[in-house]
Amino acid sequence: MIRVLVTGGAGFIGSHLAERLVEEGNEVVVLDNLDLYYNIKIKKKNIQIIREKGCKFVEGDVTDYKFVKNIIKDIDIIFHEAARPGVRASIKDPFTSNLVNVNGILNILKASVESNVKKVINASSSSVYGKVEYLPFDEKHPTQPLSPYGVSKLAAEHYCRVFYEIYGLPTVSLRYFTVYGPRMRPDLAIPIFTKSMLNNESVIIFGDGEQTRDFTYIDDIINANLNIMKTNRADGEVLNIGGEHYVTINYLVNTLKAMLGSNSHVIYNESVKGDARHTLANIDKAKQLIGYKPKVLLEDGLNRFVKWYKENKDFYEA
Ligand SMILES: NC(=O)c1ccc[n+]([C@@H]2O[C@H](COP(=O)([O-])OP(=O)(O)OC[C@H]3O[C@@H](n4cnc5c(N)ncnc54)[C@H](O)[C@@H]3O)[C@@H](O)[C@H]2O)c1
């Protein structure tokens, strides 16, 4: 039995990952400090779900080296999802993004080198690209992040690569592209739009709505992580994990409105500094090295999200 640690496992992606890892027969420990970035009750609901599946939950902080060292002593593989997410939050408070996203991975890597950890899989982000020179982004595209969040995720990737090259610790960084699905973070567009539309309230778009995103369904993200457990071909690498198609925010809003039968008006506000204009992943490298192939198309994924949202109306409520 493989013993895995999922950091940030009370959050959106980490809790889905923990669930699947248990289902696949692994022994799963979840670590999270229940950070107050969003409603802690949501995180507690996630913990209840993963505990019922058989995960062990430990409350703790990845910025605490002693704690990290102690918790990973019997762990084989670490999935590092813990982070201070959010471009806008990082603009308001760059210190916290840096502390959690940079010191956090550094603690994980250093403690891993000093114990028996066989691989660290690091959750990175399309935010490392920032300024667009060409699309789709392949992994050789220049990295010029537009926000402190992007900078912190890029620094984390470099630490992973350096720990592979200097200390021989197998690491892989996965650049996730806008992840969505049931239990997704409440600060992201899809749940905010869905709530407004179901109440026939106005929907606010930042910018002209013609910015594009490569939306990636949560199950595809989880499959990419699981594929990495089965191969060492991506050790020391960064891989784009995207959905293989992109849409404008206007298209997203119109699609959701049609699905929900909503009459919501759209209000356009000033665009937010730090937000990328476009994201789209070239996923050839992930296809080649880990056999990654996204399966869920946007309309299907949105339908699944909306169905889940309607059946779990109180999930986001305090
Ligand atoms: N959701 C996306 O679209 C997306 C896109 C690109 C990259 N990512 C990355 O994926 C990972 C997971 O993101 P998510 O959307 O699930 O976010 P999330 O906020 O739902 O999950 C992150 C979890 O980390 C925990 N955490 C924060 N600080 C911590 C600390 N110091 N010690 C221990 N735990 C801590 C939080 O409590 C939270 O439960 C993050 O690394 C994020 O940067 C997410």
Coordinates of N, CA and C in Angstrom, one line a residue, residues 35 37-38 43 82-90 97 100-101 149 153 185 187:
D35 N -7.1 27.5 6.6 CA -6.8 28.9 6.4 C -8.2 29.6 6.2
Y37 N -9.0 32.0 4.1 CA -9.1 32.7 2.8 C -10.5 32.6 2.3
Y38 N -11.2 31.5 2.6 CA -12.7 31.5 2.3 C -13.3 30.7 3.5
K43 N -14.6 24.1 4.1 CA -13.4 23.2 4.3 C -13.8 22.1 5.3
A82 N -1.6 22.6 -0.9 CA -1.7 23.7 0.0 C -1.2 25.0 -0.6
A83 N -1.9 26.1 -0.5 CA -1.5 27.4 -1.0 C -2.4 28.5 -0.5
R84 N -1.9 29.7 -0.6 CA -2.7 30.9 -0.6 C -3.1 31.1 -2.1
P85 N -4.3 30.8 -2.5 CA -4.6 31.0 -3.9 C -5.0 32.4 -4.2
G86 N -5.4 32.7 -5.4 CA -6.0 34.0 -5.7 C -5.1 35.1 -6.1
V87 N -5.2 35.5 -7.4 CA -4.4 36.6 -7.9 C -4.7 37.9 -7.1
R88 N -6.0 38.2 -6.9 CA -6.4 39.5 -6.3 C -5.9 39.5 -4.8
A89 N -6.1 38.4 -4.1 CA -5.6 38.3 -2.7 C -4.1 38.6 -2.6
S90 N -3.4 38.1 -3.6 CA -1.9 38.3 -3.6 C -1.5 39.7 -3.8
S97 N 1.0 35.3 0.3 CA 1.2 34.4 -0.8 C 2.7 33.9 -0.9
V100 N 3.3 31.3 2.3 CA 2.6 30.0 2.2 C 3.1 29.3 0.9
N101 N 3.2 30.0 -0.2 CA 3.4 29.3 -1.5 C 4.9 29.0 -1.7
Y149 N 1.0 36.3 -6.8 CA 0.6 34.9 -6.8 C 1.4 34.1 -7.8
K153 N 4.1 31.0 -7.4 CA 4.0 29.7 -8.0 C 5.2 29.4 -8.8
R185 N -13.8 26.4 -5.4 CA -13.6 27.6 -4.5 C -14.7 28.6 -4.7
D187 N -14.7 31.7 -4.4 CA -14.2 33.1 -4.9 C -14.0 33.0 -6.5

